[in-house]
Amino acid sequence: MEPISFAGQVVVVTGAGGGLGRAYAMEIARRGGQVVVNDLGGSVAGEGGSKGYADAVVAEIHNEGGQAIANYDSVATAAGGRRIIEAALDTWGRIDAVINNAGNMRFGPFEDLTADDLASLIAVHAAGTWNVTHAAWPHMKRQGYGRVVFTTSSAGMLGSAMLSAYGAAKGAVMGLMHGLAEEGAPHGILCNAVMPNAASRMTAEVGEGTLGENPWAVNFFQTFNPTFTAGLTAFLASKACTTHHGTYSSLGGRIARVFVAVTGGLRGDSAVPLTVEEIAGKWDLIRDDSRGYAIPAHVADEFRIVAETG
Ligand code: NAI
């Protein structure tokens, strides 16, 4: 296969001052891309800010002969989102891909988490993804080309104790991806999501509370280097990716598609609703995935599936 190049392409990577974002920025810069390394440089909780994180990654890219600029704006405000995209446009005159990676973390038992914790997570993960993508969207639409990578998490897709607020924010990111994937594709803007697993500043802080209780995690430490996810994310941000509306897990050196599926279920009479007792009596059938399942591509597709399966 031809090498996948980012030559002539401008890519914004948010939260690229460390962890996964740094690995993405470096992978893309090594492939000739011009990269905006955005990072607020605050604490894992999302407080404070500093220039050191973004500057260090830009220096690393420059040392390797790559092209990058730093940006220190927070993704959490609409003005910040606009300034991040303006940094790309002011420097290189275009924007080809946005990797929405910036994230903060608050964790603990549900009763200890506060509405402020939830608001902070929603502001960075969900509104942050909205803000940066919203600023890039008209430019991508005008040029008929764009790639947008969303970052979800197994906490948002599969669920984990102690991560209810974080999972809610990552679930919100998925709702945004589902909508924009459908809206963007006719304009050449392809949206996809990554569900990474990597060692980082964030996971070091969460540590014992979540991963520490996962007996399988020990098998995967070597593959928790963020470089094990960089290939997937770089591919989704590249011209070589021609599919949209997918979610992809990176875990233990394995890359795989994650999807939402519906079982064949229990079909009632279209004139009379199923009763509570009928549902209870057939609960195992409703849940049963051994008879196969369908994967709706979007809202209307579930209507098609039910219509066609009678
Ligand atoms: P990290 O803490 O090393 O990276 C996140 C970066 O985002 C930090 O450098 C931080 O300064 C920056 N950031 C935080 N708030 C910001 C804001 N308002 N504006 C701009 N930058 C901001 O953690 P990691 O693990 O590399 O996380 C990257 C993304 O991957 C996050 O969205 C995280 O939720 C997600 N993720 C990570 C997983 C993992 O196993 N490491 C698992 C699932 C999802």
PDB file of N, CA and C in Angstrom, residues 48-133:
ATOM      1  N   GLY A  48      -6.915  25.421  35.894  1.00  0.00           N
ATOM      2  CA  GLY A  48      -5.658  26.122  35.619  1.00  0.00           C
ATOM      3  C   GLY A  48      -5.283  26.040  34.158  1.00  0.00           C
ATOM      4  N   GLY A  49      -4.060  26.402  33.849  1.00  0.00           N
ATOM      5  CA  GLY A  49      -3.599  26.379  32.464  1.00  0.00           C
ATOM      6  C   GLY A  49      -2.124  26.744  32.412  1.00  0.00           C
ATOM      7  N   SER A  50      -1.435  26.264  31.378  1.00  0.00           N
ATOM      8  CA  SER A  50      -0.018  26.598  31.200  1.00  0.00           C
ATOM      9  C   SER A  50       0.363  26.330  29.747  1.00  0.00           C
ATOM     10  N   LYS A  51       1.451  26.966  29.320  1.00  0.00           N
ATOM     11  CA  LYS A  51       1.861  26.803  27.925  1.00  0.00           C
ATOM     12  C   LYS A  51       2.806  25.624  27.715  1.00  0.00           C
ATOM     13  N   GLY A  52       3.348  25.101  28.812  1.00  0.00           N
ATOM     14  CA  GLY A  52       4.436  24.133  28.721  1.00  0.00           C
ATOM     15  C   GLY A  52       4.093  22.857  27.966  1.00  0.00           C
ATOM     16  N   TYR A  53       2.881  22.340  28.159  1.00  0.00           N
ATOM     17  CA  TYR A  53       2.528  21.056  27.521  1.00  0.00           C
ATOM     18  C   TYR A  53       2.526  21.171  25.997  1.00  0.00           C
ATOM     19  N   ALA A  54       1.805  22.165  25.487  1.00  0.00           N
ATOM     20  CA  ALA A  54       1.736  22.321  24.017  1.00  0.00           C
ATOM     21  C   ALA A  54       3.109  22.680  23.461  1.00  0.00           C
ATOM     22  N   ASP A  55       3.822  23.582  24.149  1.00  0.00           N
ATOM     23  CA  ASP A  55       5.138  24.006  23.655  1.00  0.00           C
ATOM     24  C   ASP A  55       6.102  22.827  23.544  1.00  0.00           C
ATOM     25  N   ALA A  56       6.062  21.926  24.523  1.00  0.00           N
ATOM     26  CA  ALA A  56       6.994  20.788  24.521  1.00  0.00           C
ATOM     27  C   ALA A  56       6.749  19.892  23.306  1.00  0.00           C
ATOM     28  N   VAL A  57       5.483  19.681  22.964  1.00  0.00           N
ATOM     29  CA  VAL A  57       5.177  18.799  21.826  1.00  0.00           C
ATOM     30  C   VAL A  57       5.545  19.494  20.511  1.00  0.00           C
ATOM     31  N   VAL A  58       5.295  20.789  20.437  1.00  0.00           N
ATOM     32  CA  VAL A  58       5.695  21.526  19.232  1.00  0.00           C
ATOM     33  C   VAL A  58       7.220  21.452  19.066  1.00  0.00           C
ATOM     34  N   ALA A  59       7.950  21.590  20.170  1.00  0.00           N
ATOM     35  CA  ALA A  59       9.422  21.510  20.099  1.00  0.00           C
ATOM     36  C   ALA A  59       9.850  20.130  19.606  1.00  0.00           C
ATOM     37  N   GLU A  60       9.183  19.088  20.108  1.00  0.00           N
ATOM     38  CA  GLU A  60       9.524  17.720  19.656  1.00  0.00           C
ATOM     39  C   GLU A  60       9.299  17.567  18.158  1.00  0.00           C
ATOM     40  N   ILE A  61       8.183  18.106  17.681  1.00  0.00           N
ATOM     41  CA  ILE A  61       7.865  17.993  16.246  1.00  0.00           C
ATOM     42  C   ILE A  61       8.892  18.788  15.432  1.00  0.00           C
ATOM     43  N   HIS A  62       9.230  19.995  15.887  1.00  0.00           N
ATOM     44  CA  HIS A  62      10.228  20.811  15.172  1.00  0.00           C
ATOM     45  C   HIS A  62      11.587  20.105  15.151  1.00  0.00           C
ATOM     46  N   ASN A  63      11.930  19.477  16.270  1.00  0.00           N
ATOM     47  CA  ASN A  63      13.220  18.760  16.332  1.00  0.00           C
ATOM     48  C   ASN A  63      13.305  17.646  15.302  1.00  0.00           C
ATOM     49  N   GLU A  64      12.149  17.075  14.981  1.00  0.00           N
ATOM     50  CA  GLU A  64      12.118  15.997  13.980  1.00  0.00           C
ATOM     51  C   GLU A  64      11.955  16.547  12.568  1.00  0.00           C
ATOM     52  N   GLY A  65      11.913  17.887  12.450  1.00  0.00           N
ATOM     53  CA  GLY A  65      11.778  18.497  11.121  1.00  0.00           C
ATOM     54  C   GLY A  65      10.342  18.665  10.679  1.00  0.00           C
ATOM     55  N   GLY A  66       9.397  18.459  11.589  1.00  0.00           N
ATOM     56  CA  GLY A  66       7.983  18.591  11.230  1.00  0.00           C
ATOM     57  C   GLY A  66       7.465  20.006  11.420  1.00  0.00           C
ATOM     58  N   GLN A  67       6.194  20.205  11.029  1.00  0.00           N
ATOM     59  CA  GLN A  67       5.584  21.537  11.102  1.00  0.00           C
ATOM     60  C   GLN A  67       4.447  21.532  12.130  1.00  0.00           C
ATOM     61  N   ALA A  68       4.553  22.441  13.093  1.00  0.00           N
ATOM     62  CA  ALA A  68       3.512  22.525  14.125  1.00  0.00           C
ATOM     63  C   ALA A  68       3.533  23.898  14.772  1.00  0.00           C
ATOM     64  N   ILE A  69       2.370  24.322  15.236  1.00  0.00           N
ATOM     65  CA  ILE A  69       2.284  25.521  16.065  1.00  0.00           C
ATOM     66  C   ILE A  69       1.515  25.167  17.330  1.00  0.00           C
ATOM     67  N   ALA A  70       1.763  25.953  18.370  1.00  0.00           N
ATOM     68  CA  ALA A  70       1.061  25.711  19.634  1.00  0.00           C
ATOM     69  C   ALA A  70      -0.140  26.638  19.748  1.00  0.00           C
ATOM     70  N   ASN A  71      -1.152  26.141  20.449  1.00  0.00           N
ATOM     71  CA  ASN A  71      -2.312  26.963  20.799  1.00  0.00           C
ATOM     72  C   ASN A  71      -2.735  26.550  22.211  1.00  0.00           C
ATOM     73  N   TYR A  72      -3.068  27.545  23.025  1.00  0.00           N
ATOM     74  CA  TYR A  72      -3.317  27.261  24.450  1.00  0.00           C
ATOM     75  C   TYR A  72      -4.766  27.527  24.853  1.00  0.00           C
ATOM     76  N   ASP A  73      -5.641  27.728  23.904  1.00  0.00           N
ATOM     77  CA  ASP A  73      -7.031  28.045  24.237  1.00  0.00           C
ATOM     78  C   ASP A  73      -7.756  26.838  24.802  1.00  0.00           C
ATOM     79  N   SER A  74      -8.763  27.121  25.629  1.00  0.00           N
ATOM     80  CA  SER A  74      -9.616  26.045  26.123  1.00  0.00           C
ATOM     81  C   SER A  74     -10.667  25.725  25.067  1.00  0.00           C
ATOM     82  N   VAL A  75     -10.891  24.431  24.866  1.00  0.00           N
ATOM     83  CA  VAL A  75     -11.956  24.019  23.951  1.00  0.00           C
ATOM     84  C   VAL A  75     -13.336  24.299  24.548  1.00  0.00           C
ATOM     85  N   ALA A  76     -13.365  24.582  25.850  1.00  0.00           N
ATOM     86  CA  ALA A  76     -14.648  24.620  26.572  1.00  0.00           C
ATOM     87  C   ALA A  76     -15.497  25.859  26.283  1.00  0.00           C
ATOM     88  N   THR A  77     -14.963  26.837  25.564  1.00  0.00           N
ATOM     89  CA  THR A  77     -15.781  28.001  25.210  1.00  0.00           C
ATOM     90  C   THR A  77     -15.868  28.103  23.682  1.00  0.00           C
ATOM     91  N   ALA A  78     -16.947  28.732  23.233  1.00  0.00           N
ATOM     92  CA  ALA A  78     -17.113  28.917  21.784  1.00  0.00           C
ATOM     93  C   ALA A  78     -15.983  29.793  21.238  1.00  0.00           C
ATOM     94  N   ALA A  79     -15.586  30.824  22.002  1.00  0.00           N
ATOM     95  CA  ALA A  79     -14.504  31.706  21.552  1.00  0.00           C
ATOM     96  C   ALA A  79     -13.189  30.932  21.463  1.00  0.00           C
ATOM     97  N   GLY A  80     -12.958  30.051  22.431  1.00  0.00           N
ATOM     98  CA  GLY A  80     -11.754  29.216  22.397  1.00  0.00           C
ATOM     99  C   GLY A  80     -11.749  28.328  21.156  1.00  0.00           C
ATOM    100  N   GLY A  81     -12.874  27.697  20.889  1.00  0.00           N
ATOM    101  CA  GLY A  81     -12.985  26.843  19.703  1.00  0.00           C
ATOM    102  C   GLY A  81     -12.669  27.620  18.425  1.00  0.00           C
ATOM    103  N   ARG A  82     -13.203  28.843  18.355  1.00  0.00           N
ATOM    104  CA  ARG A  82     -12.947  29.671  17.158  1.00  0.00           C
ATOM    105  C   ARG A  82     -11.463  30.016  17.039  1.00  0.00           C
ATOM    106  N   ARG A  83     -10.828  30.369  18.162  1.00  0.00           N
ATOM    107  CA  ARG A  83      -9.414  30.754  18.109  1.00  0.00           C
ATOM    108  C   ARG A  83      -8.525  29.568  17.696  1.00  0.00           C
ATOM    109  N   ILE A  84      -8.913  28.370  18.112  1.00  0.00           N
ATOM    110  CA  ILE A  84      -8.124  27.182  17.746  1.00  0.00           C
ATOM    111  C   ILE A  84      -8.155  26.983  16.226  1.00  0.00           C
ATOM    112  N   ILE A  85      -9.331  27.129  15.650  1.00  0.00           N
ATOM    113  CA  ILE A  85      -9.439  26.953  14.188  1.00  0.00           C
ATOM    114  C   ILE A  85      -8.796  28.145  13.465  1.00  0.00           C
ATOM    115  N   GLU A  86      -8.954  29.352  14.029  1.00  0.00           N
ATOM    116  CA  GLU A  86      -8.295  30.527  13.419  1.00  0.00           C
ATOM    117  C   GLU A  86      -6.782  30.360  13.409  1.00  0.00           C
ATOM    118  N   ALA A  87      -6.227  29.706  14.417  1.00  0.00           N
ATOM    119  CA  ALA A  87      -4.773  29.486  14.449  1.00  0.00           C
ATOM    120  C   ALA A  87      -4.343  28.704  13.212  1.00  0.00           C
ATOM    121  N   ALA A  88      -5.153  27.693  12.849  1.00  0.00           N
ATOM    122  CA  ALA A  88      -4.838  26.904  11.648  1.00  0.00           C
ATOM    123  C   ALA A  88      -4.976  27.767  10.389  1.00  0.00           C
ATOM    124  N   LEU A  89      -6.068  28.509  10.322  1.00  0.00           N
ATOM    125  CA  LEU A  89      -6.338  29.306   9.110  1.00  0.00           C
ATOM    126  C   LEU A  89      -5.327  30.443   8.971  1.00  0.00           C
ATOM    127  N   ASP A  90      -5.002  31.110  10.082  1.00  0.00           N
ATOM    128  CA  ASP A  90      -4.068  32.233  10.026  1.00  0.00           C
ATOM    129  C   ASP A  90      -2.672  31.768   9.615  1.00  0.00           C
ATOM    130  N   THR A  91      -2.293  30.577  10.029  1.00  0.00           N
ATOM    131  CA  THR A  91      -0.925  30.102   9.763  1.00  0.00           C
ATOM    132  C   THR A  91      -0.818  29.426   8.400  1.00  0.00           C
ATOM    133  N   TRP A  92      -1.794  28.572   8.084  1.00  0.00           N
ATOM    134  CA  TRP A  92      -1.653  27.754   6.873  1.00  0.00           C
ATOM    135  C   TRP A  92      -2.801  27.923   5.876  1.00  0.00           C
ATOM    136  N   GLY A  93      -3.819  28.700   6.259  1.00  0.00           N
ATOM    137  CA  GLY A  93      -4.874  29.038   5.300  1.00  0.00           C
ATOM    138  C   GLY A  93      -5.915  27.966   5.046  1.00  0.00           C
ATOM    139  N   ARG A  94      -5.875  26.876   5.796  1.00  0.00           N
ATOM    140  CA  ARG A  94      -6.896  25.844   5.589  1.00  0.00           C
ATOM    141  C   ARG A  94      -7.026  24.958   6.832  1.00  0.00           C
ATOM    142  N   ILE A  95      -8.079  24.161   6.826  1.00  0.00           N
ATOM    143  CA  ILE A  95      -8.254  23.168   7.897  1.00  0.00           C
ATOM    144  C   ILE A  95      -8.835  21.902   7.259  1.00  0.00           C
ATOM    145  N   ASP A  96      -8.126  20.810   7.376  1.00  0.00           N
ATOM    146  CA  ASP A  96      -8.555  19.553   6.755  1.00  0.00           C
ATOM    147  C   ASP A  96      -9.134  18.560   7.753  1.00  0.00           C
ATOM    148  N   ALA A  97      -8.589  18.559   8.945  1.00  0.00           N
ATOM    149  CA  ALA A  97      -9.066  17.567   9.916  1.00  0.00           C
ATOM    150  C   ALA A  97      -9.008  18.129  11.329  1.00  0.00           C
ATOM    151  N   VAL A  98      -9.979  17.722  12.122  1.00  0.00           N
ATOM    152  CA  VAL A  98      -9.994  18.062  13.552  1.00  0.00           C
ATOM    153  C   VAL A  98     -10.018  16.747  14.327  1.00  0.00           C
ATOM    154  N   ILE A  99      -9.082  16.627  15.254  1.00  0.00           N
ATOM    155  CA  ILE A  99      -9.105  15.480  16.175  1.00  0.00           C
ATOM    156  C   ILE A  99      -9.498  16.025  17.543  1.00  0.00           C
ATOM    157  N   ASN A 100     -10.728  15.746  17.937  1.00  0.00           N
ATOM    158  CA  ASN A 100     -11.259  16.207  19.226  1.00  0.00           C
ATOM    159  C   ASN A 100     -10.806  15.231  20.304  1.00  0.00           C
ATOM    160  N   ASN A 101      -9.722  15.596  20.960  1.00  0.00           N
ATOM    161  CA  ASN A 101      -9.102  14.682  21.926  1.00  0.00           C
ATOM    162  C   ASN A 101      -9.033  15.261  23.340  1.00  0.00           C
ATOM    163  N   ALA A 102      -9.121  16.591  23.452  1.00  0.00           N
ATOM    164  CA  ALA A 102      -8.955  17.220  24.781  1.00  0.00           C
ATOM    165  C   ALA A 102      -9.955  16.629  25.768  1.00  0.00           C
ATOM    166  N   GLY A 103      -9.497  16.429  26.981  1.00  0.00           N
ATOM    167  CA  GLY A 103     -10.412  15.867  27.971  1.00  0.00           C
ATOM    168  C   GLY A 103      -9.923  16.085  29.391  1.00  0.00           C
ATOM    169  N   ASN A 104     -10.870  16.177  30.290  1.00  0.00           N
ATOM    170  CA  ASN A 104     -10.548  16.248  31.720  1.00  0.00           C
ATOM    171  C   ASN A 104     -11.229  15.080  32.424  1.00  0.00           C
ATOM    172  N   MET A 105     -11.002  14.965  33.693  1.00  0.00           N
ATOM    173  CA  MET A 105     -11.496  13.790  34.432  1.00  0.00           C
ATOM    174  C   MET A 105     -11.943  14.181  35.837  1.00  0.00           C
ATOM    175  N   ARG A 106     -13.088  13.738  36.217  1.00  0.00           N
ATOM    176  CA  ARG A 106     -13.540  13.756  37.616  1.00  0.00           C
ATOM    177  C   ARG A 106     -14.117  12.369  37.852  1.00  0.00           C
ATOM    178  N   PHE A 107     -13.734  11.718  38.945  1.00  0.00           N
ATOM    179  CA  PHE A 107     -14.259  10.375  39.172  1.00  0.00           C
ATOM    180  C   PHE A 107     -14.523  10.165  40.660  1.00  0.00           C
ATOM    181  N   GLY A 108     -15.306   9.158  40.942  1.00  0.00           N
ATOM    182  CA  GLY A 108     -15.635   8.832  42.331  1.00  0.00           C
ATOM    183  C   GLY A 108     -17.017   8.233  42.394  1.00  0.00           C
ATOM    184  N   PRO A 109     -17.427   7.780  43.595  1.00  0.00           N
ATOM    185  CA  PRO A 109     -18.785   7.250  43.745  1.00  0.00           C
ATOM    186  C   PRO A 109     -19.802   8.329  43.372  1.00  0.00           C
ATOM    187  N   PHE A 110     -20.903   7.906  42.797  1.00  0.00           N
ATOM    188  CA  PHE A 110     -21.928   8.839  42.307  1.00  0.00           C
ATOM    189  C   PHE A 110     -22.305   9.871  43.370  1.00  0.00           C
ATOM    190  N   GLU A 111     -22.469   9.405  44.630  1.00  0.00           N
ATOM    191  CA  GLU A 111     -22.933  10.319  45.673  1.00  0.00           C
ATOM    192  C   GLU A 111     -21.893  11.400  46.006  1.00  0.00           C
ATOM    193  N   ASP A 112     -20.629  11.157  45.650  1.00  0.00           N
ATOM    194  CA  ASP A 112     -19.582  12.151  45.933  1.00  0.00           C
ATOM    195  C   ASP A 112     -19.386  13.126  44.769  1.00  0.00           C
ATOM    196  N   LEU A 113     -19.822  12.739  43.607  1.00  0.00           N
ATOM    197  CA  LEU A 113     -19.680  13.637  42.446  1.00  0.00           C
ATOM    198  C   LEU A 113     -20.730  14.738  42.532  1.00  0.00           C
ATOM    199  N   THR A 114     -20.357  15.942  42.063  1.00  0.00           N
ATOM    200  CA  THR A 114     -21.265  17.082  42.182  1.00  0.00           C
ATOM    201  C   THR A 114     -21.747  17.516  40.796  1.00  0.00           C
ATOM    202  N   ALA A 115     -22.753  18.375  40.818  1.00  0.00           N
ATOM    203  CA  ALA A 115     -23.239  18.936  39.552  1.00  0.00           C
ATOM    204  C   ALA A 115     -22.126  19.734  38.878  1.00  0.00           C
ATOM    205  N   ASP A 116     -21.225  20.327  39.655  1.00  0.00           N
ATOM    206  CA  ASP A 116     -20.086  21.050  39.072  1.00  0.00           C
ATOM    207  C   ASP A 116     -19.136  20.093  38.352  1.00  0.00           C
ATOM    208  N   ASP A 117     -18.937  18.912  38.933  1.00  0.00           N
ATOM    209  CA  ASP A 117     -18.094  17.905  38.255  1.00  0.00           C
ATOM    210  C   ASP A 117     -18.697  17.560  36.894  1.00  0.00           C
ATOM    211  N   LEU A 118     -20.005  17.288  36.900  1.00  0.00           N
ATOM    212  CA  LEU A 118     -20.670  16.935  35.639  1.00  0.00           C
ATOM    213  C   LEU A 118     -20.556  18.086  34.640  1.00  0.00           C
ATOM    214  N   ALA A 119     -20.801  19.315  35.112  1.00  0.00           N
ATOM    215  CA  ALA A 119     -20.768  20.471  34.209  1.00  0.00           C
ATOM    216  C   ALA A 119     -19.377  20.654  33.615  1.00  0.00           C
ATOM    217  N   SER A 120     -18.357  20.427  34.437  1.00  0.00           N
ATOM    218  CA  SER A 120     -16.980  20.588  33.950  1.00  0.00           C
ATOM    219  C   SER A 120     -16.667  19.554  32.870  1.00  0.00           C
ATOM    220  N   LEU A 121     -17.103  18.324  33.078  1.00  0.00           N
ATOM    221  CA  LEU A 121     -16.847  17.262  32.092  1.00  0.00           C
ATOM    222  C   LEU A 121     -17.630  17.502  30.801  1.00  0.00           C
ATOM    223  N   ILE A 122     -18.879  17.901  30.952  1.00  0.00           N
ATOM    224  CA  ILE A 122     -19.689  18.186  29.756  1.00  0.00           C
ATOM    225  C   ILE A 122     -19.065  19.358  28.988  1.00  0.00           C
ATOM    226  N   ALA A 123     -18.565  20.362  29.734  1.00  0.00           N
ATOM    227  CA  ALA A 123     -18.003  21.557  29.085  1.00  0.00           C
ATOM    228  C   ALA A 123     -16.788  21.207  28.230  1.00  0.00           C
ATOM    229  N   VAL A 124     -15.925  20.326  28.737  1.00  0.00           N
ATOM    230  CA  VAL A 124     -14.694  20.023  27.990  1.00  0.00           C
ATOM    231  C   VAL A 124     -14.956  18.961  26.911  1.00  0.00           C
ATOM    232  N   HIS A 125     -15.561  17.853  27.302  1.00  0.00           N
ATOM    233  CA  HIS A 125     -15.710  16.750  26.334  1.00  0.00           C
ATOM    234  C   HIS A 125     -16.795  17.066  25.296  1.00  0.00           C
ATOM    235  N   ALA A 126     -17.990  17.364  25.767  1.00  0.00           N
ATOM    236  CA  ALA A 126     -19.116  17.492  24.827  1.00  0.00           C
ATOM    237  C   ALA A 126     -19.147  18.881  24.182  1.00  0.00           C
ATOM    238  N   ALA A 127     -19.216  19.936  25.018  1.00  0.00           N
ATOM    239  CA  ALA A 127     -19.236  21.282  24.437  1.00  0.00           C
ATOM    240  C   ALA A 127     -17.908  21.572  23.739  1.00  0.00           C
ATOM    241  N   GLY A 128     -16.806  21.068  24.298  1.00  0.00           N
ATOM    242  CA  GLY A 128     -15.493  21.290  23.664  1.00  0.00           C
ATOM    243  C   GLY A 128     -15.454  20.715  22.254  1.00  0.00           C
ATOM    244  N   THR A 129     -15.966  19.514  22.105  1.00  0.00           N
ATOM    245  CA  THR A 129     -16.015  18.885  20.775  1.00  0.00           C
ATOM    246  C   THR A 129     -16.926  19.694  19.862  1.00  0.00           C
ATOM    247  N   TRP A 130     -18.046  20.128  20.406  1.00  0.00           N
ATOM    248  CA  TRP A 130     -18.974  20.973  19.650  1.00  0.00           C
ATOM    249  C   TRP A 130     -18.271  22.258  19.192  1.00  0.00           C
ATOM    250  N   ASN A 131     -17.611  22.948  20.129  1.00  0.00           N
ATOM    251  CA  ASN A 131     -17.047  24.276  19.851  1.00  0.00           C
ATOM    252  C   ASN A 131     -15.998  24.231  18.739  1.00  0.00           C
ATOM    253  N   VAL A 132     -15.088  23.283  18.824  1.00  0.00           N
ATOM    254  CA  VAL A 132     -13.995  23.234  17.844  1.00  0.00           C
ATOM    255  C   VAL A 132     -14.537  22.760  16.489  1.00  0.00           C
ATOM    256  N   THR A 133     -15.394  21.750  16.526  1.00  0.00           N
ATOM    257  CA  THR A 133     -15.957  21.231  15.271  1.00  0.00           C
ATOM    258  C   THR A 133     -16.850  22.282  14.612  1.00  0.00           C
TER     259      THR A 133
END
